[in-house]
PDB file of C-alpha atoms in Angstrom:
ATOM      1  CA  UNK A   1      15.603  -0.157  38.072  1.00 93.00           C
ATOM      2  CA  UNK A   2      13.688   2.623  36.606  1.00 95.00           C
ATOM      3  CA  UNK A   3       9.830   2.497  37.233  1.00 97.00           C
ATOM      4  CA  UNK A   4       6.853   4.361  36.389  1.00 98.00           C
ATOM      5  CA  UNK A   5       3.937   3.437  38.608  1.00 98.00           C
ATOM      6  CA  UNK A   6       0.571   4.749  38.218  1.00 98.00           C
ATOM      7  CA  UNK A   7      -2.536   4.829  40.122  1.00 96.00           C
ATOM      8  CA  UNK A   8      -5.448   2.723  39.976  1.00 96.00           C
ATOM      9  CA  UNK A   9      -8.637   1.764  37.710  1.00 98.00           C
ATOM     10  CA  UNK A  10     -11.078   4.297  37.862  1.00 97.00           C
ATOM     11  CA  UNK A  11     -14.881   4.509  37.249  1.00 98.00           C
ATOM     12  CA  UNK A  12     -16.059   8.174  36.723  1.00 97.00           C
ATOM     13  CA  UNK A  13     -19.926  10.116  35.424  1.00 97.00           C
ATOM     14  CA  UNK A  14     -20.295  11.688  32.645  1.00 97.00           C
ATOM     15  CA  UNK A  15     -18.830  15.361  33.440  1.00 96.00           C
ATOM     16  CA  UNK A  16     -16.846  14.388  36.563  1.00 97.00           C
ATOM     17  CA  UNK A  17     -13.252  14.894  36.279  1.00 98.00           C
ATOM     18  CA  UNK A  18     -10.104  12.265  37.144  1.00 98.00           C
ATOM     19  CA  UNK A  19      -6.690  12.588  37.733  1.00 98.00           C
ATOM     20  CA  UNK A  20      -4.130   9.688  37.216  1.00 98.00           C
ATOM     21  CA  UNK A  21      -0.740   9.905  39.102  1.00 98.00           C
ATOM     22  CA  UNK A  22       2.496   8.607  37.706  1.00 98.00           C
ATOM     23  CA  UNK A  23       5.383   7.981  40.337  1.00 98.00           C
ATOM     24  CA  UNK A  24       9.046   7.179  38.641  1.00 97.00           C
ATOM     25  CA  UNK A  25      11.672   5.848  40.451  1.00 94.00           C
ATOM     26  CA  UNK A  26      15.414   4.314  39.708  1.00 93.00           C
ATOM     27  CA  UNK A  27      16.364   7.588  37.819  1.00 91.00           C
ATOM     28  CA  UNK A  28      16.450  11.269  38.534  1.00 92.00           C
ATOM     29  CA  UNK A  29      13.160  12.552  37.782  1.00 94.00           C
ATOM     30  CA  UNK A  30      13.974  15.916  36.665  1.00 93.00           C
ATOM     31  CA  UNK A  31      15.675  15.026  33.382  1.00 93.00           C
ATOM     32  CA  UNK A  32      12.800  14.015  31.925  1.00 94.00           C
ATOM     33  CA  UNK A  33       9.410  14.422  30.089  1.00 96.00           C
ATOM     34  CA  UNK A  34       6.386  12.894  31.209  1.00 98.00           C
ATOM     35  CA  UNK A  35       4.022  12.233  28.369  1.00 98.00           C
ATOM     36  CA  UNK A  36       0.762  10.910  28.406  1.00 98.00           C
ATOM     37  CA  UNK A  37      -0.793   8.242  25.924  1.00 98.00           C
ATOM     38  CA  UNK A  38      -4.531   6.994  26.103  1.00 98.00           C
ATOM     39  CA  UNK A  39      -5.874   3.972  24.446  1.00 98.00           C
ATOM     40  CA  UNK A  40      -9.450   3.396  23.761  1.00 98.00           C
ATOM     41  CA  UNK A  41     -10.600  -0.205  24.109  1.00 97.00           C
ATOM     42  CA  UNK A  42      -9.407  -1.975  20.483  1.00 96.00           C
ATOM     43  CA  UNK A  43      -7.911   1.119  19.200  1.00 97.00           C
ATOM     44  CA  UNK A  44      -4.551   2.785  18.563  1.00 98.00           C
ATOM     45  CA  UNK A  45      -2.334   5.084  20.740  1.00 98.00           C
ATOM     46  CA  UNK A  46      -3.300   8.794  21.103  1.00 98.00           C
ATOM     47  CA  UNK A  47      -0.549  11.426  22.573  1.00 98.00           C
ATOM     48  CA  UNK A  48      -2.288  13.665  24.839  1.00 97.00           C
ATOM     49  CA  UNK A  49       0.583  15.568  25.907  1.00 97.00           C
ATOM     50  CA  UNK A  50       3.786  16.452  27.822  1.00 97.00           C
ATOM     51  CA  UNK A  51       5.228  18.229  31.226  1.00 97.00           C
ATOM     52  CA  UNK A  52       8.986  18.957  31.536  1.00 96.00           C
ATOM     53  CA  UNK A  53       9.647  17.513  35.171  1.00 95.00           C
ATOM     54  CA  UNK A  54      12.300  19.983  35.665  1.00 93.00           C
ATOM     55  CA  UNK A  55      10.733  23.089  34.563  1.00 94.00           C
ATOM     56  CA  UNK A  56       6.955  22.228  35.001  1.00 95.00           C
ATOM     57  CA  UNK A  57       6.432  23.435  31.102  1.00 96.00           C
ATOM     58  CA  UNK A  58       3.540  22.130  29.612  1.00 96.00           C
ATOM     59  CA  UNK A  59       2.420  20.827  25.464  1.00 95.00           C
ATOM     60  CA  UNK A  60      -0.929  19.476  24.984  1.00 95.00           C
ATOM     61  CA  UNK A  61      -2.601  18.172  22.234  1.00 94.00           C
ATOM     62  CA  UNK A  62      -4.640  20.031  20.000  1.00 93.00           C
ATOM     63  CA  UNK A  63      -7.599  17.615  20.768  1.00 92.00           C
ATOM     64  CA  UNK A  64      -7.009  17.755  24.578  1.00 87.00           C
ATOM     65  CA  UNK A  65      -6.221  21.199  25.261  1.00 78.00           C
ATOM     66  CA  UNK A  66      -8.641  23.170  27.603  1.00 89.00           C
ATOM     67  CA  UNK A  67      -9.727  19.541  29.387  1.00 96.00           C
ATOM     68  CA  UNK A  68      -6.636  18.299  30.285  1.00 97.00           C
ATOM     69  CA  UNK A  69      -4.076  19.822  32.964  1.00 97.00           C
ATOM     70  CA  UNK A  70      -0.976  18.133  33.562  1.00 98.00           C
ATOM     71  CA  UNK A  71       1.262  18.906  37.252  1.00 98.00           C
ATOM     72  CA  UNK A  72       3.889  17.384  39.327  1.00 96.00           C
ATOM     73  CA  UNK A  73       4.815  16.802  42.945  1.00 96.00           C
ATOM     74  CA  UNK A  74       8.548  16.803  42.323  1.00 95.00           C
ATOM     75  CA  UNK A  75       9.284  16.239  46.043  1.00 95.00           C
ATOM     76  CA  UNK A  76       7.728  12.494  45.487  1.00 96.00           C
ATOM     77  CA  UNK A  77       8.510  12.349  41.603  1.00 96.00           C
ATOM     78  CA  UNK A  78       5.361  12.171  40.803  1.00 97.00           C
ATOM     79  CA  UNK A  79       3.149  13.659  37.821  1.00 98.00           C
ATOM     80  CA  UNK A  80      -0.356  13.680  37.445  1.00 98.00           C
ATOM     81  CA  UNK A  81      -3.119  13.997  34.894  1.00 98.00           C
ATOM     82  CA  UNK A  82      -6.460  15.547  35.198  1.00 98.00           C
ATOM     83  CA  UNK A  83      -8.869  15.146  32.807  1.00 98.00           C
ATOM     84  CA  UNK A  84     -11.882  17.089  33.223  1.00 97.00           C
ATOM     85  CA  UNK A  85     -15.676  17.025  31.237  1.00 96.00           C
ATOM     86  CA  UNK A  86     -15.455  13.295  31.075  1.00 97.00           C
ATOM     87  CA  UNK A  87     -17.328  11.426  27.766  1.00 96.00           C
ATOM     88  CA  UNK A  88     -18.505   8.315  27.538  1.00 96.00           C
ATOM     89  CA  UNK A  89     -15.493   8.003  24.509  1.00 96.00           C
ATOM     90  CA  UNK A  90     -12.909   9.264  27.039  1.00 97.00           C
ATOM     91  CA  UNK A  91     -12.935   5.078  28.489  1.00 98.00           C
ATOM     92  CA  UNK A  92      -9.686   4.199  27.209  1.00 98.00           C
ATOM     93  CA  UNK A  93      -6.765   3.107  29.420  1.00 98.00           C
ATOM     94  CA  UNK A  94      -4.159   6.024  30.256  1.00 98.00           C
ATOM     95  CA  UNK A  95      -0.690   5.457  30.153  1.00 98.00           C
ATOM     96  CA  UNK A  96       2.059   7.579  31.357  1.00 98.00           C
ATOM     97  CA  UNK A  97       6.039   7.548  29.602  1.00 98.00           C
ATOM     98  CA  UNK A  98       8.995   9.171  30.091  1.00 97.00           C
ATOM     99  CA  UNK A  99      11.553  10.629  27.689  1.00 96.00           C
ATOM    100  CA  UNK A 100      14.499  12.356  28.243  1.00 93.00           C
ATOM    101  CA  UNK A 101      14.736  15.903  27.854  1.00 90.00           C
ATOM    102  CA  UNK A 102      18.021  16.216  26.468  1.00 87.00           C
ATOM    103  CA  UNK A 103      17.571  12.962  24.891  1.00 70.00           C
ATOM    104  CA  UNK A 104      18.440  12.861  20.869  1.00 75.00           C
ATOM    105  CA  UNK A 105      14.556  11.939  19.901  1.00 92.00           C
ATOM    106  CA  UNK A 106      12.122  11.855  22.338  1.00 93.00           C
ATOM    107  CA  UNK A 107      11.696   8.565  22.362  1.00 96.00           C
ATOM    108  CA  UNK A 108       9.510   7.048  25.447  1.00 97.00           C
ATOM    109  CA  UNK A 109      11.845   4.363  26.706  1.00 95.00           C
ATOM    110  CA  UNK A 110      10.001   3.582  29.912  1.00 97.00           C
ATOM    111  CA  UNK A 111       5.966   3.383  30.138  1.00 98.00           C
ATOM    112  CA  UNK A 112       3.469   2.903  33.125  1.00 98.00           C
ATOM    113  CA  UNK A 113       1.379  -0.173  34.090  1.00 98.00           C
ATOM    114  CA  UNK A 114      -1.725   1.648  32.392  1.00 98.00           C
ATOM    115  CA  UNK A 115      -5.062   2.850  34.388  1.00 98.00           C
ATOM    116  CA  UNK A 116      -8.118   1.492  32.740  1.00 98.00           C
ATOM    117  CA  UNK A 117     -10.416   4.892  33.473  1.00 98.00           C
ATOM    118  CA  UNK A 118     -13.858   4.454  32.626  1.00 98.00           C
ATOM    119  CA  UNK A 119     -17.201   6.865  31.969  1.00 98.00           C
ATOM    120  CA  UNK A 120     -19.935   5.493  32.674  1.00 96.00           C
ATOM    121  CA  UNK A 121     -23.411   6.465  34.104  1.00 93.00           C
TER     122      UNK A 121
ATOM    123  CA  UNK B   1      -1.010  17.778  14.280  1.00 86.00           C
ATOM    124  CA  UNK B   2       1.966  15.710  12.411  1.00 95.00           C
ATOM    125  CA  UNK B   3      -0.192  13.339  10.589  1.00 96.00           C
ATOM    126  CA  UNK B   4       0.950   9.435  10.199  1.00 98.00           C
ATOM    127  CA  UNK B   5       0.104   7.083   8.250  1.00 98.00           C
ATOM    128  CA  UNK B   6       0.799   3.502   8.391  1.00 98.00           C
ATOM    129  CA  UNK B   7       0.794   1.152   5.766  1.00 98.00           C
ATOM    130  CA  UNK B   8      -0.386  -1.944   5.742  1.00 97.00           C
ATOM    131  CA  UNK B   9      -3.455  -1.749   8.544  1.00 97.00           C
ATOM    132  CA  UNK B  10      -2.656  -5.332   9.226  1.00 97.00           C
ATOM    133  CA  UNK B  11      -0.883  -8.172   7.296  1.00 97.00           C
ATOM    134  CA  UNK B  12      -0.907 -11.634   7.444  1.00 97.00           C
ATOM    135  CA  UNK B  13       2.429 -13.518   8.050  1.00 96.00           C
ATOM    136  CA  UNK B  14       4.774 -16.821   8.625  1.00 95.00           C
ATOM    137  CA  UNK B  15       7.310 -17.416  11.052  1.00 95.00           C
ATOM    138  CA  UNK B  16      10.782 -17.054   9.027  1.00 96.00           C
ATOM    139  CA  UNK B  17       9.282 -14.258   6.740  1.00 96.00           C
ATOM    140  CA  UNK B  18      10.539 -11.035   6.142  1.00 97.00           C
ATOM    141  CA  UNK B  19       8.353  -7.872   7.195  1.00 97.00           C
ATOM    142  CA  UNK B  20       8.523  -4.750   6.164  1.00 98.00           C
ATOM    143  CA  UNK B  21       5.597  -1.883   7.429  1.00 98.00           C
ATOM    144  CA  UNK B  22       5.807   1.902   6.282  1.00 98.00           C
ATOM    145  CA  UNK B  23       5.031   4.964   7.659  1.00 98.00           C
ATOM    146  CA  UNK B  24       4.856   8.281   5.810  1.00 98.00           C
ATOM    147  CA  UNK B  25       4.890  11.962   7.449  1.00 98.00           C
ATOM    148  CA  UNK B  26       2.579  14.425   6.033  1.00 97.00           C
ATOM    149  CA  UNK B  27       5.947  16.753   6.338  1.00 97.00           C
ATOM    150  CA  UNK B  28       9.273  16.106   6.779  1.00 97.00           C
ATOM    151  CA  UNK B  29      10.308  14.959  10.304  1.00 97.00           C
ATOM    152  CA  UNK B  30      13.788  14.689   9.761  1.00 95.00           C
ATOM    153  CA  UNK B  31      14.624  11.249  11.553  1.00 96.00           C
ATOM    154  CA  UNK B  32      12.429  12.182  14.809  1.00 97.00           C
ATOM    155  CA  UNK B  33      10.493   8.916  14.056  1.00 98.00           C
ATOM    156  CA  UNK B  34      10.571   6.384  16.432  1.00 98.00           C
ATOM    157  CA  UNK B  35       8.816   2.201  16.343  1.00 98.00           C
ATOM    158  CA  UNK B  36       6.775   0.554  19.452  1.00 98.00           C
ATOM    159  CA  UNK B  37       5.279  -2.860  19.245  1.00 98.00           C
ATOM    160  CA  UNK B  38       2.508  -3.577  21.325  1.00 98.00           C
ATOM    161  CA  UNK B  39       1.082  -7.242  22.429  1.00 97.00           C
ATOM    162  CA  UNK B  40      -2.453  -7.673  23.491  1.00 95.00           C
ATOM    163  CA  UNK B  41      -2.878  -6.426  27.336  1.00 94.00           C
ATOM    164  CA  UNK B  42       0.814  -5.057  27.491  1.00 97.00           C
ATOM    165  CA  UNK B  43       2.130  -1.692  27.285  1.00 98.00           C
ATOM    166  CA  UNK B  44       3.720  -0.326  24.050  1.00 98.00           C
ATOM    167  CA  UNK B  45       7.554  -1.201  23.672  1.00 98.00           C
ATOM    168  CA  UNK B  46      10.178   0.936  22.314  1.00 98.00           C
ATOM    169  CA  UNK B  47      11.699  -0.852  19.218  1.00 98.00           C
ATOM    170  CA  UNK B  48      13.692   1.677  17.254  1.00 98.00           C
ATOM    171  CA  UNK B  49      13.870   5.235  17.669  1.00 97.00           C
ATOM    172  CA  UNK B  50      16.039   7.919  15.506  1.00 96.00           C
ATOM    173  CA  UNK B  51      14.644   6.517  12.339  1.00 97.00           C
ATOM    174  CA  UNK B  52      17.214   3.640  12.342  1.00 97.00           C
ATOM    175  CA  UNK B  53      18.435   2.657  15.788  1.00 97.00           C
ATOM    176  CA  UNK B  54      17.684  -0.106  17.492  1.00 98.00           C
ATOM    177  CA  UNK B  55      16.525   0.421  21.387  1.00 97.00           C
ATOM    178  CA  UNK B  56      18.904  -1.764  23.909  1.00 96.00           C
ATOM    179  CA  UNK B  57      17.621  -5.059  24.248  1.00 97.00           C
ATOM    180  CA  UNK B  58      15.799  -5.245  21.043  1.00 98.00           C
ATOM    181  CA  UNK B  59      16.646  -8.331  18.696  1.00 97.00           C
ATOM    182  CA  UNK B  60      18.849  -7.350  16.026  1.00 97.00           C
ATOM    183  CA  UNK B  61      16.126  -8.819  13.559  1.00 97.00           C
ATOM    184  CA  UNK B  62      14.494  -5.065  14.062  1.00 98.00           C
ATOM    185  CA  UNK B  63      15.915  -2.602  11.895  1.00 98.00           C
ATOM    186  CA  UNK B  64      14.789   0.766  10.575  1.00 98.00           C
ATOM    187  CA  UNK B  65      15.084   2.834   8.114  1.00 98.00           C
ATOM    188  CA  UNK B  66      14.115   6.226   6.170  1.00 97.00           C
ATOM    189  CA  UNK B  67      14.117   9.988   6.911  1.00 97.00           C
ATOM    190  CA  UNK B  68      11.891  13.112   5.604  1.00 97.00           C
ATOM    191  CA  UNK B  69       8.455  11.997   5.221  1.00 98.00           C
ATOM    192  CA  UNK B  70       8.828   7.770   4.754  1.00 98.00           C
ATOM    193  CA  UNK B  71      10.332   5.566   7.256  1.00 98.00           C
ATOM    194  CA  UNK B  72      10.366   1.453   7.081  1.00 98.00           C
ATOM    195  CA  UNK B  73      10.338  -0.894   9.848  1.00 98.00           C
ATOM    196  CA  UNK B  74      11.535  -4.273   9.211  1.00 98.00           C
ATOM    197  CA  UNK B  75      11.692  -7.576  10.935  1.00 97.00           C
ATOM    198  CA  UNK B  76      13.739  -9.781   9.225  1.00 95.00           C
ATOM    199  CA  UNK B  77      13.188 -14.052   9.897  1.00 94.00           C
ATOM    200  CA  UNK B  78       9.629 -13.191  11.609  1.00 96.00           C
ATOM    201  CA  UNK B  79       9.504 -15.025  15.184  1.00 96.00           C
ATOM    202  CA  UNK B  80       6.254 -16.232  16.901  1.00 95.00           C
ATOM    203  CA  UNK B  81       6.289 -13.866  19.669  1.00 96.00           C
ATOM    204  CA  UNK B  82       6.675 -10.866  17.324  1.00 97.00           C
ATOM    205  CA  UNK B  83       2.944 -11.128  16.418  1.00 93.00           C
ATOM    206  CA  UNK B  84       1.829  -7.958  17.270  1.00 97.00           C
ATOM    207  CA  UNK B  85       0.934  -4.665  16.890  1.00 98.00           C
ATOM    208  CA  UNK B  86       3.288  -2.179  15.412  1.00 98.00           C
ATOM    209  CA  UNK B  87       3.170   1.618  15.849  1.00 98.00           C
ATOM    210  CA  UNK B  88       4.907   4.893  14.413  1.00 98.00           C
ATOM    211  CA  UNK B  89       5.656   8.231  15.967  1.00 98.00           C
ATOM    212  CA  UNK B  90       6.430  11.388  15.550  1.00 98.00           C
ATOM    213  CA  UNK B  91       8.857  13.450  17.922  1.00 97.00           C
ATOM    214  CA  UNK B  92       9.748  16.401  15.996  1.00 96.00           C
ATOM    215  CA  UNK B  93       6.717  18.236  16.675  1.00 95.00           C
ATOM    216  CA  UNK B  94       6.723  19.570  20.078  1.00 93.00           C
ATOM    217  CA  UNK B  95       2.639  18.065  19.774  1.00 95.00           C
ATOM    218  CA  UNK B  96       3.664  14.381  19.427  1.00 96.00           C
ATOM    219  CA  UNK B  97       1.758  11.151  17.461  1.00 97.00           C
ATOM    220  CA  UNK B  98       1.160   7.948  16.561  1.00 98.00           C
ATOM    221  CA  UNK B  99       0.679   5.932  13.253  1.00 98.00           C
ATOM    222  CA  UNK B 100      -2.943   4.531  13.634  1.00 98.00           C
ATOM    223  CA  UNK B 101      -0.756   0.627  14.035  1.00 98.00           C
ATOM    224  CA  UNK B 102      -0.367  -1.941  11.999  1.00 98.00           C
ATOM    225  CA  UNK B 103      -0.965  -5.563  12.908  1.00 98.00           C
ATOM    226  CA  UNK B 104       0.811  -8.444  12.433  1.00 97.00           C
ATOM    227  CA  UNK B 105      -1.212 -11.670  12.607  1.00 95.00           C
ATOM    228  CA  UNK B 106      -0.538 -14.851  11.023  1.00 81.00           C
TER     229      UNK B 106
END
């Protein structure tokens, strides 16, 4: 069955920098999108952005863009997020999705576990 | 940005009620609008996407409707474990986002 797994809670300064893996399985990797969703603690869902796992092509949010850099390791299908200048009001939990590329609307029909990151000194 | 917004922020409902929660585009999206309902320590669930149709698996109860700039989500004969919150997106932009959620208590 199709899976997205991601990697664990993290605790992180003010400044430092984290990066969240995402490893999908039961499906071929490359004919999707990886997006990326945070959720700060009682809030709503933010997109942050998007990498095309065949072609490594990148979108990022207006709000994100210049702090966050998104990459894969195809040859484990895995993406990853790095988030760098960490806030105090970057503690949210960080969720990857995936959505087909050729897909009629983008909709994210499989989601990861969540990792709770959180900035604190 | 593709701004959403949701409308209500949260309602109040019965089990066996009707439900209806709207979402309106600041520009036309065409039918790129897809629903997610999220419970309290779970991850977001695809509901509808394509303005109007409904994800596999997805009680038929769901429906959806609208295109443009306002979109409806409705749950029709409101169960007990469809308390929860209810989001919007956006896919037409290549810069995807979300309603702000609506929330469905009773």
């Amino acid at each position: 069955q199709v899976r997205l797994v991601q990697s664990g809670a993290e605790v992180q300064k003010p400044g430092a920098s984290v990066k969240v893996s995402c490893k999908a399985s039961g499906d071929t990797f490359s004919d999707y999108y990886i997006h990326w969703v945070r959720q700060a603690p009682g809030q709503g869902l933010e997109w942050m952005g998007r990498i095309n796992a065949n072609s490594g092509g990148t979108n990022y949010g207006l709000k994100f863009h210049g702090r966050v850099t998104l990459t894969l390791d195809t040859s484990i299908s895995t993406a990853y997020m790095d988030l760098s200048g960490l806030k105090s009001d970057d503690t949210a939990v960080y969720y990857c999705a995936r959505a087909k590329v050729y897909q009629s609307y983008g909709q994210f029909d499989y989601w990861g576990q969540g990792t709770l990151v959180t900035v604190s000194s | 940005d593709i701004q959403l917004t949701q409308s209500p922020s949260s309602l109040s409902a019965s089990v066996g009620d009707r439900v209806t929660i709207t979402c309106r585009a600041r520009q036309s999206i065409n039918s790129y609008l897809n629903w997610y309902q999220q419970k309290p320590g779970q991850v977001p669930k695809l509901l509808i996407y394509g303005a109007s149709s409904l994800q596999s698996g997805v009680p038929s109860r769901f429906s959806g409707s609208g295109s443009g700039t306002d979109f409806t989500l409705t749950i029709n004969s409101l169960q007990p474990e469809d308390f929860a919150t209810y989001y919007c997106q956006q896919t037409y932009s290549l810069m995807s986002s979300f309603g702000q959620g609506t929330k469905v208590e009773i």
